[in-house]
């Protein structure tokens, strides 16, 4: 396979790229180069932030607390190494390729172990490939992390269209199904004839769609968010205490915790102006996702007590990626595409086909709701792995990369081809 060198530099909305080849299906190597003026501009904007008065409650019920956001921005301006995003990504093999008119960025790390199973893993919102980087080692090199050589994966981490270093779609129609088809094409271009897929949050929606499309080569999926539960939670079993607790958690989320979801699925452009103009507004918007992650991040910045892997530096790696690539608005539009009533996918909805490949599911204790096994079984007739993890939350791969990798090893172990 021929590979060409490509360097992208983004500042605001501008993109400068150099390439030696115009073939649309070419896979080209990629590196990040952030101009000094972009970092200087970030510092100036942080220093010029206009702060609102303090919230009138003692918790997050009015939104991100002033003390938390000021601590985040203070560390961002004076304690955080703004070169981390560039350094961390450039230490890994990165590539871009155009699929269906959009340039897709991805990290592709090969295992040194023979017969490693190819895995494509999709991040969510407010995430990026940055949230998945610490899982690469445990997945590709399991012997270093308490596993066996036969547990290894080749890992492909694409950036969703409109997120991070992938290009922003120039037309509507990039819903979950279209992204799922793009991922199948990506794996085909990489030469993988047998692979598995994993995702959480938005990535769970993409992975669920891949399972229903059942592209050639896909032999199984794993998710850690039960996407079908959001469509009609009342249709799910509610006879046990665990089932009722899960339904109550979804109700709480849909009535008092999903402001970002409603805004992004109905008016993503409106919030996008603030997200590209103010780094403080971007940070606040991204922190205000779910209660468990919010308080873990708050403790990390206020008390210096990070929850396992969720350190201030790693939190800011993710936020900084959004800021430097100017993708706050385009990432928000993905919710309009996937869940908006005015999106093309909503105009003629058809009942989705059943998932035809084996499904693995892990529920984590800090998730927005803890999925009962009965729900996963109703959603997926091909469920063949279910486990309730002891630790972790909504961004499980970010918080607990080793435990997360162990879940994937267990879920996909029956799907591995016999050793040659």
Tab-separated table of C-alpha atoms in Angstrom:
chain	number	residue	atom	x	y	z
A	1	UNK	CA	0.000	0.000	0.000
A	2	UNK	CA	1.385	3.396	-0.981
A	3	UNK	CA	1.441	6.037	1.736
A	4	UNK	CA	1.863	9.794	1.296
A	5	UNK	CA	2.768	12.339	3.898
A	6	UNK	CA	0.109	14.881	4.853
A	7	UNK	CA	0.286	17.603	7.454
A	8	UNK	CA	-2.844	19.372	8.617
A	9	UNK	CA	-2.814	22.638	10.483
A	10	UNK	CA	-6.083	24.039	11.714
A	11	UNK	CA	-6.600	27.468	13.177
A	12	UNK	CA	-10.214	28.445	13.589
A	13	UNK	CA	-11.860	27.306	10.402
A	14	UNK	CA	-8.811	27.358	8.178
A	15	UNK	CA	-7.182	24.116	7.072
A	16	UNK	CA	-3.864	23.881	5.288
A	17	UNK	CA	-2.933	20.521	3.819
A	18	UNK	CA	-0.099	19.353	1.638
A	19	UNK	CA	-0.244	16.054	-0.199
A	20	UNK	CA	1.520	14.466	-3.117
A	21	UNK	CA	-1.451	12.492	-4.369
A	22	UNK	CA	-5.102	13.257	-5.126
A	23	UNK	CA	-6.509	9.719	-5.237
A	24	UNK	CA	-9.636	9.857	-3.095
A	25	UNK	CA	-9.223	6.339	-1.720
A	26	UNK	CA	-5.556	6.762	-0.818
A	27	UNK	CA	-4.485	6.252	2.785
A	28	UNK	CA	-1.960	8.931	3.710
A	29	UNK	CA	0.126	9.341	6.837
A	30	UNK	CA	-0.781	12.292	9.008
A	31	UNK	CA	0.784	14.443	11.703
A	32	UNK	CA	-0.470	17.344	13.784
A	33	UNK	CA	1.297	20.705	13.673
A	34	UNK	CA	-0.250	23.435	15.819
A	35	UNK	CA	0.866	26.984	14.961
A	36	UNK	CA	2.198	29.100	17.818
A	37	UNK	CA	-0.376	31.799	17.118
A	38	UNK	CA	-3.198	29.349	17.816
A	39	UNK	CA	-1.790	28.631	21.277
A	40	UNK	CA	-1.208	32.329	21.949
A	41	UNK	CA	-4.783	33.071	20.909
A	42	UNK	CA	-6.063	30.417	23.312
A	43	UNK	CA	-4.141	32.052	26.165
A	44	UNK	CA	-5.517	35.498	25.336
A	45	UNK	CA	-9.088	34.270	25.196
A	46	UNK	CA	-8.778	32.429	28.507
A	47	UNK	CA	-7.408	35.587	30.151
A	48	UNK	CA	-10.268	37.682	28.728
A	49	UNK	CA	-13.077	35.390	29.950
A	50	UNK	CA	-16.113	37.226	31.343
A	51	UNK	CA	-17.364	35.235	34.312
A	52	UNK	CA	-21.002	35.038	35.432
A	53	UNK	CA	-21.960	35.380	39.073
A	54	UNK	CA	-21.861	32.258	41.217
A	55	UNK	CA	-24.681	29.727	40.927
A	56	UNK	CA	-27.369	29.961	43.632
A	57	UNK	CA	-27.279	26.294	44.649
A	58	UNK	CA	-24.640	24.057	46.217
A	59	UNK	CA	-24.577	21.393	43.501
A	60	UNK	CA	-24.649	21.135	39.697
A	61	UNK	CA	-28.426	21.500	39.311
A	62	UNK	CA	-27.958	24.954	37.739
A	63	UNK	CA	-25.079	23.761	35.580
A	64	UNK	CA	-21.295	23.782	35.773
A	65	UNK	CA	-20.258	25.450	39.011
A	66	UNK	CA	-18.227	28.651	38.839
A	67	UNK	CA	-15.429	27.393	41.103
A	68	UNK	CA	-15.034	24.245	38.986
A	69	UNK	CA	-14.816	26.052	35.659
A	70	UNK	CA	-12.465	28.694	37.016
A	71	UNK	CA	-10.173	25.934	38.300
A	72	UNK	CA	-10.269	24.235	34.882
A	73	UNK	CA	-9.468	27.449	33.010
A	74	UNK	CA	-6.787	28.489	35.500
A	75	UNK	CA	-4.950	25.204	35.019
A	76	UNK	CA	-5.528	25.354	31.256
A	77	UNK	CA	-3.908	28.802	31.113
A	78	UNK	CA	-0.960	28.278	33.450
A	79	UNK	CA	-0.452	24.622	34.389
A	80	UNK	CA	-1.305	22.620	31.304
A	81	UNK	CA	1.218	21.836	28.572
A	82	UNK	CA	-0.659	23.006	25.466
A	83	UNK	CA	1.655	20.902	23.298
A	84	UNK	CA	0.341	17.619	24.715
A	85	UNK	CA	-2.272	17.009	22.011
A	86	UNK	CA	0.290	17.343	19.242
A	87	UNK	CA	2.886	15.247	21.085
A	88	UNK	CA	0.541	12.439	22.113
A	89	UNK	CA	-0.983	12.023	18.669
A	90	UNK	CA	2.281	12.342	16.765
A	91	UNK	CA	3.749	9.542	18.885
A	92	UNK	CA	1.240	7.195	17.221
A	93	UNK	CA	0.693	6.072	13.611
A	94	UNK	CA	-1.960	8.427	12.213
A	95	UNK	CA	-3.568	8.465	8.796
A	96	UNK	CA	-6.270	10.141	6.736
A	97	UNK	CA	-8.397	8.840	3.890
A	98	UNK	CA	-11.389	10.267	2.056
A	99	UNK	CA	-14.577	8.249	2.424
A	100	UNK	CA	-17.857	9.368	0.873
A	101	UNK	CA	-16.527	12.896	0.403
A	102	UNK	CA	-15.178	13.413	3.941
A	103	UNK	CA	-11.532	13.149	4.974
A	104	UNK	CA	-11.415	10.734	7.906
A	105	UNK	CA	-8.582	10.870	10.437
A	106	UNK	CA	-7.661	7.700	12.307
A	107	UNK	CA	-5.035	6.192	14.559
A	108	UNK	CA	-3.946	2.684	13.529
A	109	UNK	CA	-1.743	0.697	15.909
A	110	UNK	CA	-0.690	-2.842	15.025
A	111	UNK	CA	-0.041	-5.422	17.709
A	112	UNK	CA	3.271	-7.240	17.758
A	113	UNK	CA	1.396	-10.452	18.551
A	114	UNK	CA	0.531	-12.924	15.820
A	115	UNK	CA	-3.168	-13.452	15.054
A	116	UNK	CA	-4.244	-10.221	16.765
A	117	UNK	CA	-7.931	-9.475	16.154
A	118	UNK	CA	-8.621	-6.216	14.237
A	119	UNK	CA	-10.812	-3.841	16.268
A	120	UNK	CA	-12.382	-0.544	15.197
A	121	UNK	CA	-13.369	1.541	18.208
A	122	UNK	CA	-15.494	4.691	18.082
A	123	UNK	CA	-15.420	7.551	20.576
A	124	UNK	CA	-18.424	9.647	21.601
A	125	UNK	CA	-19.359	13.201	22.561
A	126	UNK	CA	-17.923	15.159	24.308
A	127	UNK	CA	-15.052	12.883	23.466
A	128	UNK	CA	-12.476	12.332	20.770
A	129	UNK	CA	-9.774	9.803	19.981
A	130	UNK	CA	-7.907	11.333	22.940
A	131	UNK	CA	-10.224	9.489	25.345
A	132	UNK	CA	-9.208	6.150	23.818
A	133	UNK	CA	-5.426	6.549	23.630
A	134	UNK	CA	-4.657	4.997	27.010
A	135	UNK	CA	-6.511	1.815	26.047
A	136	UNK	CA	-4.186	1.198	23.080
A	137	UNK	CA	-1.417	-0.389	25.166
A	138	UNK	CA	-3.632	-2.887	27.027
A	139	UNK	CA	-5.408	-3.799	23.797
A	140	UNK	CA	-2.403	-4.209	21.492
A	141	UNK	CA	0.119	-5.506	24.046
A	142	UNK	CA	-1.876	-7.531	26.588
A	143	UNK	CA	1.113	-9.451	27.940
A	144	UNK	CA	2.402	-6.224	29.482
A	145	UNK	CA	-0.934	-5.701	31.253
A	146	UNK	CA	-1.680	-9.117	32.695
A	147	UNK	CA	-3.197	-10.730	29.607
A	148	UNK	CA	-2.022	-13.279	27.087
A	149	UNK	CA	-0.687	-12.921	23.560
A	150	UNK	CA	-3.857	-14.477	22.168
A	151	UNK	CA	-5.834	-11.548	23.683
A	152	UNK	CA	-4.241	-8.975	21.378
A	153	UNK	CA	-5.987	-6.556	19.020
A	154	UNK	CA	-4.901	-4.438	16.091
A	155	UNK	CA	-6.564	-1.121	16.973
A	156	UNK	CA	-8.196	1.376	14.588
A	157	UNK	CA	-9.443	4.614	16.198
A	158	UNK	CA	-11.225	6.896	13.718
A	159	UNK	CA	-12.313	10.444	14.512
A	160	UNK	CA	-16.009	10.848	13.809
A	161	UNK	CA	-16.847	13.154	10.864
A	162	UNK	CA	-16.803	16.729	12.180
A	163	UNK	CA	-14.783	15.757	15.262
A	164	UNK	CA	-11.106	16.329	15.963
A	165	UNK	CA	-8.878	15.998	12.919
A	166	UNK	CA	-11.510	14.497	10.624
A	167	UNK	CA	-12.998	16.948	8.139
A	168	UNK	CA	-16.354	18.591	8.722
A	169	UNK	CA	-19.138	17.289	6.456
A	170	UNK	CA	-20.237	19.859	3.865
A	171	UNK	CA	-23.713	18.359	3.458
A	172	UNK	CA	-26.431	16.883	5.640
A	173	UNK	CA	-26.901	13.143	5.858
A	174	UNK	CA	-23.993	12.001	7.999
A	175	UNK	CA	-26.127	10.048	10.448
A	176	UNK	CA	-25.073	7.006	12.468
A	177	UNK	CA	-25.775	4.604	9.605
A	178	UNK	CA	-23.664	6.543	7.107
A	179	UNK	CA	-20.784	6.655	9.569
A	180	UNK	CA	-21.149	2.907	10.163
A	181	UNK	CA	-20.852	2.279	6.425
A	182	UNK	CA	-17.783	4.520	6.278
A	183	UNK	CA	-16.140	2.502	9.055
A	184	UNK	CA	-16.770	-0.736	7.163
A	185	UNK	CA	-15.140	0.836	4.107
A	186	UNK	CA	-12.194	1.976	6.226
A	187	UNK	CA	-11.605	-1.557	7.480
A	188	UNK	CA	-11.849	-2.854	3.922
A	189	UNK	CA	-9.213	-0.354	2.756
A	190	UNK	CA	-6.945	-1.449	5.573
A	191	UNK	CA	-7.180	-5.003	4.275
A	192	UNK	CA	-9.104	-6.471	7.217
A	193	UNK	CA	-11.409	-9.300	6.155
A	194	UNK	CA	-12.405	-10.227	9.709
A	195	UNK	CA	-12.863	-7.655	12.470
A	196	UNK	CA	-14.896	-6.528	15.500
A	197	UNK	CA	-16.278	-3.133	16.524
A	198	UNK	CA	-16.750	-1.313	19.820
A	199	UNK	CA	-18.272	1.990	20.879
A	200	UNK	CA	-19.706	4.027	23.728
A	201	UNK	CA	-21.943	7.132	23.686
A	202	UNK	CA	-22.234	8.281	20.032
A	203	UNK	CA	-19.805	5.473	19.245
A	204	UNK	CA	-22.325	3.005	20.651
A	205	UNK	CA	-24.842	4.279	18.101
A	206	UNK	CA	-22.356	3.816	15.278
A	207	UNK	CA	-21.409	0.350	16.511
A	208	UNK	CA	-25.065	-0.657	16.935
A	209	UNK	CA	-25.675	0.464	13.329
A	210	UNK	CA	-22.701	-1.588	12.131
A	211	UNK	CA	-24.152	-4.647	13.848
A	212	UNK	CA	-27.493	-4.125	12.106
A	213	UNK	CA	-25.886	-3.493	8.718
A	214	UNK	CA	-23.661	-6.571	9.193
A	215	UNK	CA	-21.012	-5.548	6.631
A	216	UNK	CA	-18.767	-8.208	5.205
A	217	UNK	CA	-15.995	-9.045	7.660
A	218	UNK	CA	-17.727	-7.854	10.854
A	219	UNK	CA	-17.925	-10.815	13.246
A	220	UNK	CA	-19.073	-9.139	16.469
A	221	UNK	CA	-19.726	-5.903	18.353
A	222	UNK	CA	-19.410	-4.642	21.927
A	223	UNK	CA	-20.964	-1.528	23.457
A	224	UNK	CA	-21.174	0.017	26.914
A	225	UNK	CA	-24.282	2.150	26.339
A	226	UNK	CA	-27.608	0.530	25.432
A	227	UNK	CA	-28.705	2.830	22.608
A	228	UNK	CA	-32.119	1.137	22.040
A	229	UNK	CA	-33.079	2.012	25.639
A	230	UNK	CA	-33.204	5.718	24.779
A	231	UNK	CA	-35.704	5.160	21.981
A	232	UNK	CA	-38.506	3.732	24.122
A	233	UNK	CA	-37.526	2.993	27.741
A	234	UNK	CA	-41.178	2.351	28.678
A	235	UNK	CA	-41.161	-0.716	26.418
A	236	UNK	CA	-38.390	-2.349	28.428
A	237	UNK	CA	-39.001	-4.717	31.371
A	238	UNK	CA	-39.684	-3.036	34.719
A	239	UNK	CA	-40.528	-5.926	37.011
A	240	UNK	CA	-37.347	-5.984	39.093
A	241	UNK	CA	-35.777	-3.404	41.364
A	242	UNK	CA	-32.780	-3.109	39.016
A	243	UNK	CA	-35.041	-2.540	36.009
A	244	UNK	CA	-37.061	0.117	37.820
A	245	UNK	CA	-33.876	1.861	38.941
A	246	UNK	CA	-32.637	1.956	35.347
A	247	UNK	CA	-35.919	3.427	34.113
A	248	UNK	CA	-35.845	6.048	36.871
A	249	UNK	CA	-32.269	7.009	35.912
A	250	UNK	CA	-33.276	7.443	32.261
A	251	UNK	CA	-36.254	9.587	33.328
A	252	UNK	CA	-33.953	11.774	35.433
A	253	UNK	CA	-31.575	12.166	32.502
A	254	UNK	CA	-34.361	13.037	30.059
A	255	UNK	CA	-35.966	15.603	32.385
A	256	UNK	CA	-33.057	17.325	34.100
A	257	UNK	CA	-29.739	16.162	32.672
A	258	UNK	CA	-29.964	16.278	28.904
A	259	UNK	CA	-29.855	19.993	28.108
A	260	UNK	CA	-26.844	19.479	25.841
A	261	UNK	CA	-28.681	16.653	24.051
A	262	UNK	CA	-31.762	18.776	23.328
A	263	UNK	CA	-29.731	21.775	22.147
A	264	UNK	CA	-27.411	19.779	19.907
A	265	UNK	CA	-30.175	17.677	18.374
A	266	UNK	CA	-32.362	20.720	17.632
A	267	UNK	CA	-30.160	23.857	17.396
A	268	UNK	CA	-26.489	22.813	17.086
A	269	UNK	CA	-25.514	25.905	15.102
A	270	UNK	CA	-26.700	28.225	17.864
A	271	UNK	CA	-24.502	26.752	20.572
A	272	UNK	CA	-21.689	26.402	18.046
A	273	UNK	CA	-21.035	30.153	17.979
A	274	UNK	CA	-20.139	30.151	21.673
A	275	UNK	CA	-18.111	26.944	21.411
A	276	UNK	CA	-15.816	28.398	18.746
A	277	UNK	CA	-15.510	31.849	20.303
A	278	UNK	CA	-14.842	31.152	23.976
A	279	UNK	CA	-12.630	28.368	25.343
A	280	UNK	CA	-14.315	28.773	28.741
A	281	UNK	CA	-17.738	28.247	27.153
A	282	UNK	CA	-16.417	25.188	25.317
A	283	UNK	CA	-15.033	23.712	28.536
A	284	UNK	CA	-18.275	24.335	30.415
A	285	UNK	CA	-20.376	22.782	27.652
A	286	UNK	CA	-18.194	19.689	27.556
A	287	UNK	CA	-18.091	19.247	31.332
A	288	UNK	CA	-21.877	19.440	31.678
A	289	UNK	CA	-22.576	15.923	30.436
A	290	UNK	CA	-23.369	13.460	33.204
A	291	UNK	CA	-23.316	13.703	36.987
A	292	UNK	CA	-20.786	10.951	37.658
A	293	UNK	CA	-18.146	12.273	35.244
A	294	UNK	CA	-18.771	15.884	36.293
A	295	UNK	CA	-17.994	15.289	39.959
A	296	UNK	CA	-14.991	13.109	39.141
A	297	UNK	CA	-13.569	15.921	36.996
A	298	UNK	CA	-14.465	18.539	39.629
A	299	UNK	CA	-12.514	16.633	42.302
A	300	UNK	CA	-9.527	16.304	39.993
A	301	UNK	CA	-9.301	20.078	39.477
A	302	UNK	CA	-10.461	21.345	42.882
A	303	UNK	CA	-8.925	18.790	45.233
A	304	UNK	CA	-6.151	17.250	43.160
A	305	UNK	CA	-7.836	13.853	43.532
A	306	UNK	CA	-8.306	12.410	40.046
A	307	UNK	CA	-10.494	9.376	39.577
A	308	UNK	CA	-7.988	6.833	38.292
A	309	UNK	CA	-7.038	7.903	34.750
A	310	UNK	CA	-9.282	10.991	34.600
A	311	UNK	CA	-6.563	13.535	35.414
A	312	UNK	CA	-6.664	17.290	34.685
A	313	UNK	CA	-4.144	16.839	31.878
A	314	UNK	CA	-6.194	14.126	30.170
A	315	UNK	CA	-9.415	16.108	30.560
A	316	UNK	CA	-7.760	19.107	28.947
A	317	UNK	CA	-6.226	16.987	26.180
A	318	UNK	CA	-9.765	16.309	25.037
A	319	UNK	CA	-11.080	19.886	25.423
A	320	UNK	CA	-7.988	21.321	23.748
A	321	UNK	CA	-8.493	19.018	20.766
A	322	UNK	CA	-11.945	20.512	20.215
A	323	UNK	CA	-10.603	24.048	20.593
A	324	UNK	CA	-7.610	23.722	18.264
A	325	UNK	CA	-9.621	21.983	15.537
A	326	UNK	CA	-12.585	24.360	15.805
A	327	UNK	CA	-15.046	21.462	15.823
A	328	UNK	CA	-17.472	22.457	18.574
A	329	UNK	CA	-20.267	23.258	16.119
A	330	UNK	CA	-19.663	20.418	13.660
A	331	UNK	CA	-19.528	17.854	16.479
A	332	UNK	CA	-22.794	19.252	17.868
A	333	UNK	CA	-24.400	18.805	14.450
A	334	UNK	CA	-23.829	15.053	14.690
A	335	UNK	CA	-26.628	14.990	17.294
A	336	UNK	CA	-28.964	16.773	14.883
A	337	UNK	CA	-28.097	14.179	12.243
A	338	UNK	CA	-28.593	11.230	14.591
A	339	UNK	CA	-31.509	12.379	16.728
A	340	UNK	CA	-32.972	15.581	15.267
A	341	UNK	CA	-36.563	15.559	14.023
A	342	UNK	CA	-35.567	17.644	10.985
A	343	UNK	CA	-32.610	15.507	9.923
A	344	UNK	CA	-32.894	13.448	6.700
A	345	UNK	CA	-32.753	10.199	8.668
A	346	UNK	CA	-35.914	11.193	10.560
A	347	UNK	CA	-38.023	11.877	7.491
A	348	UNK	CA	-38.660	8.257	6.503
A	349	UNK	CA	-37.658	6.143	9.484
A	350	UNK	CA	-37.706	2.418	8.863
A	351	UNK	CA	-37.607	-0.269	11.536
A	352	UNK	CA	-33.954	-1.237	11.941
A	353	UNK	CA	-33.035	-4.830	11.181
A	354	UNK	CA	-31.963	-7.063	14.025
A	355	UNK	CA	-28.296	-7.325	14.842
A	356	UNK	CA	-27.047	-10.438	13.111
A	357	UNK	CA	-23.642	-10.794	14.764
A	358	UNK	CA	-22.718	-11.728	18.345
A	359	UNK	CA	-23.050	-8.849	20.807
A	360	UNK	CA	-21.080	-8.150	23.964
A	361	UNK	CA	-22.232	-5.603	26.522
A	362	UNK	CA	-20.622	-4.195	29.658
A	363	UNK	CA	-22.475	-1.968	32.114
A	364	UNK	CA	-20.373	0.340	34.289
A	365	UNK	CA	-21.488	1.595	37.733
A	366	UNK	CA	-21.084	5.299	36.931
A	367	UNK	CA	-23.040	5.148	33.655
A	368	UNK	CA	-26.074	7.420	33.206
A	369	UNK	CA	-28.116	4.309	33.890
A	370	UNK	CA	-27.011	0.788	34.751
A	371	UNK	CA	-28.374	-1.505	32.072
A	372	UNK	CA	-29.962	-4.704	33.424
A	373	UNK	CA	-29.138	-7.911	31.603
A	374	UNK	CA	-32.822	-8.324	30.716
A	375	UNK	CA	-32.702	-5.057	28.755
A	376	UNK	CA	-29.613	-6.085	26.821
A	377	UNK	CA	-31.186	-9.450	26.026
A	378	UNK	CA	-34.363	-7.772	24.735
A	379	UNK	CA	-32.366	-5.320	22.608
A	380	UNK	CA	-30.005	-7.956	21.190
A	381	UNK	CA	-31.184	-11.479	20.471
A	382	UNK	CA	-27.559	-12.394	19.702
A	383	UNK	CA	-26.189	-11.235	23.091
A	384	UNK	CA	-23.471	-13.679	24.120
A	385	UNK	CA	-21.520	-11.651	26.698
A	386	UNK	CA	-22.836	-9.465	29.519
A	387	UNK	CA	-20.942	-8.204	32.532
A	388	UNK	CA	-21.385	-5.586	35.256
A	389	UNK	CA	-17.986	-3.967	35.812
A	390	UNK	CA	-16.813	-2.986	39.280
A	391	UNK	CA	-15.543	0.488	38.355
A	392	UNK	CA	-15.897	3.103	35.671
A	393	UNK	CA	-18.503	5.407	34.229
A	394	UNK	CA	-19.839	6.780	30.970
A	395	UNK	CA	-16.344	7.284	29.492
A	396	UNK	CA	-15.134	3.871	30.587
A	397	UNK	CA	-12.148	3.565	28.238
A	398	UNK	CA	-10.934	6.983	29.405
A	399	UNK	CA	-11.402	6.347	33.123
A	400	UNK	CA	-10.402	2.688	33.360
A	401	UNK	CA	-8.387	1.725	30.260
A	402	UNK	CA	-7.020	-1.552	31.646
A	403	UNK	CA	-10.345	-2.732	33.041
A	404	UNK	CA	-12.015	-1.666	29.794
A	405	UNK	CA	-9.494	-3.643	27.740
A	406	UNK	CA	-10.120	-6.699	29.931
A	407	UNK	CA	-13.834	-6.433	29.121
A	408	UNK	CA	-13.124	-6.414	25.395
A	409	UNK	CA	-10.800	-9.388	25.695
A	410	UNK	CA	-13.519	-11.366	27.477
A	411	UNK	CA	-16.318	-10.252	25.149
A	412	UNK	CA	-14.490	-11.055	21.925
A	413	UNK	CA	-12.553	-14.130	23.048
A	414	UNK	CA	-15.053	-16.616	21.534
A	415	UNK	CA	-14.832	-14.798	18.171
A	416	UNK	CA	-11.120	-15.156	17.666
A	417	UNK	CA	-10.040	-17.304	14.746
A	418	UNK	CA	-8.160	-20.476	15.717
A	419	UNK	CA	-4.406	-19.991	15.770
A	420	UNK	CA	-2.621	-21.118	12.646
